[in-house]
C-alpha positions as semicolon CSV with decimal commas, in nm:
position;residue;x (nm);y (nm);z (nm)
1;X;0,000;0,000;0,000
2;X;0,163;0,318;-0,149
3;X;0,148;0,655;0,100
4;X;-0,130;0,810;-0,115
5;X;-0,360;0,468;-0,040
6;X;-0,246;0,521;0,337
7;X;-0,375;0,868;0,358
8;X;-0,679;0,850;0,174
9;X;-0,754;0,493;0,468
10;X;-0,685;0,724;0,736
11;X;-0,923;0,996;0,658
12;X;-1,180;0,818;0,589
13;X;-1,164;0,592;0,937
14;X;-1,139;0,922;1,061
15;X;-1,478;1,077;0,928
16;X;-1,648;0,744;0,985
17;X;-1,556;0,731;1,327
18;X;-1,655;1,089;1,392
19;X;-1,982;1,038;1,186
20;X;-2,026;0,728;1,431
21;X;-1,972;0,967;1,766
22;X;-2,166;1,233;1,648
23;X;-2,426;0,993;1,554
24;X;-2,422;0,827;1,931
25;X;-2,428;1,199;2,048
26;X;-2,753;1,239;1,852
27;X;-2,959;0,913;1,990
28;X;-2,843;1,034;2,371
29;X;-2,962;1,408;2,312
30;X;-3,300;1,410;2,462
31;X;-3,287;1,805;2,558
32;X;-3,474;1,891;2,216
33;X;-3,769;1,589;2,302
34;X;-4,063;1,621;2,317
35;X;-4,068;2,020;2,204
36;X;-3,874;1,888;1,813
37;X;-4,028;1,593;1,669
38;X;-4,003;1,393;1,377
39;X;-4,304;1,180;1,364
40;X;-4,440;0,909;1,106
41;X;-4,672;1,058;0,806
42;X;-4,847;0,730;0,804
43;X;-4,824;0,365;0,927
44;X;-4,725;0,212;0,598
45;X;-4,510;0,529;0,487
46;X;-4,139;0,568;0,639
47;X;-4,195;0,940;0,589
48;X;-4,181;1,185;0,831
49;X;-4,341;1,517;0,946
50;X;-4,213;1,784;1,192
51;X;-4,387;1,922;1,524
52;X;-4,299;2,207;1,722
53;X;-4,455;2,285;2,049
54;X;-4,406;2,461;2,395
55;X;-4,468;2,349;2,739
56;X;-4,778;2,474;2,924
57;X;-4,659;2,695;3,231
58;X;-4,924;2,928;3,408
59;X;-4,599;3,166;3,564
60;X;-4,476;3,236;3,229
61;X;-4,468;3,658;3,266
62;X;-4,628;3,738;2,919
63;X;-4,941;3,559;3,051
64;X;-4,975;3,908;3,271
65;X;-4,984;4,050;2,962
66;X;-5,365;4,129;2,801
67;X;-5,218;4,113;2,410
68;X;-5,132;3,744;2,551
69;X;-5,391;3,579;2,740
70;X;-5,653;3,792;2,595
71;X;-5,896;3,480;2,470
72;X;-5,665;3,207;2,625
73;X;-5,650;2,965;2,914
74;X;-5,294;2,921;3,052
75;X;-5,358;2,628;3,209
76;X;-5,419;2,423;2,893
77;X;-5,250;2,710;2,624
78;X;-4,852;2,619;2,579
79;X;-4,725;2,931;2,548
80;X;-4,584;3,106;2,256
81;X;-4,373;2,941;2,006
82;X;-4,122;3,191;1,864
83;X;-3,899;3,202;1,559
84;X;-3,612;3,478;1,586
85;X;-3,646;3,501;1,222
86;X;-3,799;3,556;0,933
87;X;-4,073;3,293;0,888
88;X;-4,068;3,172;0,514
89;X;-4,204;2,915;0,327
90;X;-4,263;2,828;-0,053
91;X;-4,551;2,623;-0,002
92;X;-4,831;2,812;0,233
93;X;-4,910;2,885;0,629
94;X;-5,238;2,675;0,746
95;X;-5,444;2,741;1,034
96;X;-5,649;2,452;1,131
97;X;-5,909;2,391;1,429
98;X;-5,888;2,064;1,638
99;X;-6,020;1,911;1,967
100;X;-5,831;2,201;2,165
101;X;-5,981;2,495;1,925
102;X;-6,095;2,732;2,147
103;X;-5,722;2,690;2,326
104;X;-5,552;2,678;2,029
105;X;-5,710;3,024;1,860
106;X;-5,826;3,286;2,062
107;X;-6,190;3,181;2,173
108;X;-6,094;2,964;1,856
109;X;-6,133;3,267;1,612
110;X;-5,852;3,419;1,561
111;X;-5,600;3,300;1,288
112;X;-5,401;3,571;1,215
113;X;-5,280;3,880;1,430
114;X;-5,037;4,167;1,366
115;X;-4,887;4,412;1,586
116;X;-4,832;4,794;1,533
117;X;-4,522;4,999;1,671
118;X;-4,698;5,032;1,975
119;X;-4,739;4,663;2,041
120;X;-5,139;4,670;2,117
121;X;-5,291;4,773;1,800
122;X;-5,316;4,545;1,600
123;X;-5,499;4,375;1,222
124;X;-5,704;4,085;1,292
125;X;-5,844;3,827;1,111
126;X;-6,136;3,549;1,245
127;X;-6,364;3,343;1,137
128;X;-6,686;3,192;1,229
129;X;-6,748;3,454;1,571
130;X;-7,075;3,522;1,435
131;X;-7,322;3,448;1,175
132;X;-7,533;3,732;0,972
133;X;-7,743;3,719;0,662
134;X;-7,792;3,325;0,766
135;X;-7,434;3,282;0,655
136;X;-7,069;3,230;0,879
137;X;-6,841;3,490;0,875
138;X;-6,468;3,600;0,793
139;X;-6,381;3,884;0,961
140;X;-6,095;4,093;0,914
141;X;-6,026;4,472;1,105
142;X;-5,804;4,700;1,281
143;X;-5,815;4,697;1,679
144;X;-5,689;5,014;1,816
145;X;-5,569;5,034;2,205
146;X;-5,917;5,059;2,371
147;X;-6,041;4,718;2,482
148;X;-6,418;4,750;2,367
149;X;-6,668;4,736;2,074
150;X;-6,751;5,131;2,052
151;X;-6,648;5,249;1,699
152;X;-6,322;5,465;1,786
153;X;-6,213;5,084;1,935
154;X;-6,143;5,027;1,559
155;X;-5,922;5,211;1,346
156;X;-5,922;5,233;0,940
157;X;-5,863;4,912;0,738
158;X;-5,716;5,031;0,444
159;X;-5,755;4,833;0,100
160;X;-5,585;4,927;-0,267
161;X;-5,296;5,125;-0,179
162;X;-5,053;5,302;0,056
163;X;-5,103;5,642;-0,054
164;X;-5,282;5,917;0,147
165;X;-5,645;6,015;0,028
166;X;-5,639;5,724;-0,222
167;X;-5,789;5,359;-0,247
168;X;-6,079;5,274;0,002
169;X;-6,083;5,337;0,391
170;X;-6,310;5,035;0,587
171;X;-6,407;5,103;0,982
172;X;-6,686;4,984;1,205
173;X;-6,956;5,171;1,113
174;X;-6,776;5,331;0,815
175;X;-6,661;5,302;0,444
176;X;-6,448;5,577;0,250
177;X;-6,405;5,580;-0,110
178;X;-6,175;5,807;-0,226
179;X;-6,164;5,624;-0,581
180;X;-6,468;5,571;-0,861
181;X;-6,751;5,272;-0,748
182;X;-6,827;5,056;-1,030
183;X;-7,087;4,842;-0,993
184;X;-7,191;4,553;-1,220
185;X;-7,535;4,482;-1,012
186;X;-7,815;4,697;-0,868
187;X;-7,743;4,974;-0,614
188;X;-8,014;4,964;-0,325
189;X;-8,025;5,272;-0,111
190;X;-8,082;5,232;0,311
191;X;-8,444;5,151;0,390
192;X;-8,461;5,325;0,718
193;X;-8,773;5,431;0,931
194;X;-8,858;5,549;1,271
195;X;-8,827;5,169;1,403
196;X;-8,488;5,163;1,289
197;X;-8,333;5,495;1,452
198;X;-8,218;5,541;1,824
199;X;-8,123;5,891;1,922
200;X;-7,942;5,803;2,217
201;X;-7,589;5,602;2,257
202;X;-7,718;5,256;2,402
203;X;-7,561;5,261;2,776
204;X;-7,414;4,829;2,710
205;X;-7,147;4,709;2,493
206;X;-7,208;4,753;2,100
207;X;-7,181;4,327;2,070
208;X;-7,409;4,241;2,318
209;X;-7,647;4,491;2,223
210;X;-7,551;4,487;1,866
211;X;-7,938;4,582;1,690
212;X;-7,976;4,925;1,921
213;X;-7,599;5,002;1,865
214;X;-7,682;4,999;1,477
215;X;-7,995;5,221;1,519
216;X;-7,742;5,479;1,678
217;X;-7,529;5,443;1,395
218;X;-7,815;5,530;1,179
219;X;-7,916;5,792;1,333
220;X;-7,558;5,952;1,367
221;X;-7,511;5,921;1,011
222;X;-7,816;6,060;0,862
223;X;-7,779;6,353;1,099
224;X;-7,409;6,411;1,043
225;X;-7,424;6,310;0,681
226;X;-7,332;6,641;0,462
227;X;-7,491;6,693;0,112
228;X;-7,566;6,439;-0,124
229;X;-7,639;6,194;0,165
230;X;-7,906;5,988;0,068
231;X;-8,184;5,753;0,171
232;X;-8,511;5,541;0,086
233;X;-8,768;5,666;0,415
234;X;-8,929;5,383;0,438
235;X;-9,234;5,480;0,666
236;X;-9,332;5,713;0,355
237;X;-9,201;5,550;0,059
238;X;-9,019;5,848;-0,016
239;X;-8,665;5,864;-0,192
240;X;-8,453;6,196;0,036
241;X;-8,158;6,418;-0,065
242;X;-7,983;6,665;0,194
243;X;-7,924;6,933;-0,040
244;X;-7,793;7,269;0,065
245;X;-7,797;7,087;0,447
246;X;-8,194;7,082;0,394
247;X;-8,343;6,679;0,382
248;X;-8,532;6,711;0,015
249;X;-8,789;6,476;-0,158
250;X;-8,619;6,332;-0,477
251;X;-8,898;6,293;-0,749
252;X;-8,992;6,023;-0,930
253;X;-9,207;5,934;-1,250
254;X;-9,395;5,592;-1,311
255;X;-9,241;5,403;-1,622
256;X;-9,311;5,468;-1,978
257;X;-9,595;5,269;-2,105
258;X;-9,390;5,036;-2,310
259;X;-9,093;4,990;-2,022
260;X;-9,201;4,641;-1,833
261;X;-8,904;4,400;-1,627
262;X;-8,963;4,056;-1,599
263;X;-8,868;4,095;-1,244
């Protein structure tokens, strides 16, 4: 055996022998279990599939914190998993419910939260809290820093674009449009009557008493709305205008003889 055949045995007994410690290292290490684990895909598959988790722990000091336990249960909530990264994947992030939902979520809402500057504020995005319409909902907002449901609890939710006085404002009660409205259906004005306007701010929450809260809102509205505002007055089947800050009866003809819709 020639020096060069010599060498090239003594590295590699080397590396297999340190592959071989390294490996022995790797069955012993238990401080990773059970919070990293590899476990099977299937019965009949040798695949596997990774699981993080966190311990449960009722003294952990962010569970003094409202933004943290706000919806959760410490005593059966592990707490917060964190990367000290940037979170990337080139597949897609999955929220799914289970067994533990309402532990798992907040009041098994929530799937997505994210923080202002001022670490309180925050976007939010649920779904199935409530149902309207006889369908479940998706909900998405902006929570500001005061813990209610009154309508400066929710900031502007801003969709099309990051410039000022552009794209299309959303809030509780409110939608701005600072761009065109195109619409490709019919365009049905408010249908509001005396049964459907409270002067006064309702003294309880705005979720539990959700209907009076909205006859507020309707009332605000109308009676802050500038000119232009408009609305169907139900009680008098009556289309109204607030022209020149004066409420105004907009008039209408019957249709043309020969005009009929099939619906």
């Amino acid at each position: 055996m020639n020096q060069f055949h010599r060498l090239s045995l003594f590295i590699f007994l080397c590396c297999t022998g340190m592959c071989d410690m390294v490996c022995a290292q790797n069955r012993n290490d238990t401080s990773l279990q059970p919070y990293v684990r590899a476990v099977s895909g299937s019965e009949q598959s040798p695949g596997r599939r990774l699981v993080l988790s966190s311990d449960i722990d009722t003294t952990w000091s962010r569970w003094l914190e409202r933004g943290y336990n706000f919806g959760f249960n410490p005593k059966v909530t592990p707490m917060y998993t964190t990367v000290e990264g940037i979170l990337s994947t080139p597949y897609m992030i999955q929220v799914r419910g289970n067994a533990q939902e309402r532990n798992r979520k907040r009041w098994g809402y929530h799937v997505f939260e994210g923080y202002a500057s001022d670490d309180k504020s925050r976007i939010t995005m649920l779904v199935n809290k409530h149902t309207e319409l006889e369908r479940s909902v998706a909900e998405t907002y902006y929570y500001s820093t005061v813990y209610d449901h009154s309508e400066s609890a929710y900031n502007w939710f801003k969709i099309g674009s990051d410039v000022k006085q552009h794209s299309f404002l959303f809030g509780r009660d409110k939608a701005v449009f600072y761009g065109s409205l195109k619409l490709s259906n019919a365009f049905t004005l408010g249908n509001i009557g005396k049964e459907d306007i409270v002067k006064e701010q309702p003294g309880e929450d705005a979720e539990k008493n959700y209907q009076e809260d909205a006859k507020h809102v309707n009332f605000k509205e109308l009676k802050g709305g500038g000119n232009g505002t408009m609305f169907y007055d139900k009680d008098r089947n009556i289309v109204v205008i607030k022209v020149d800050g004066q409420w105004m009866k907009v008039r209408v003809e019957p249709l043309p003889a020969d005009v009929k819709y099939d619906f």
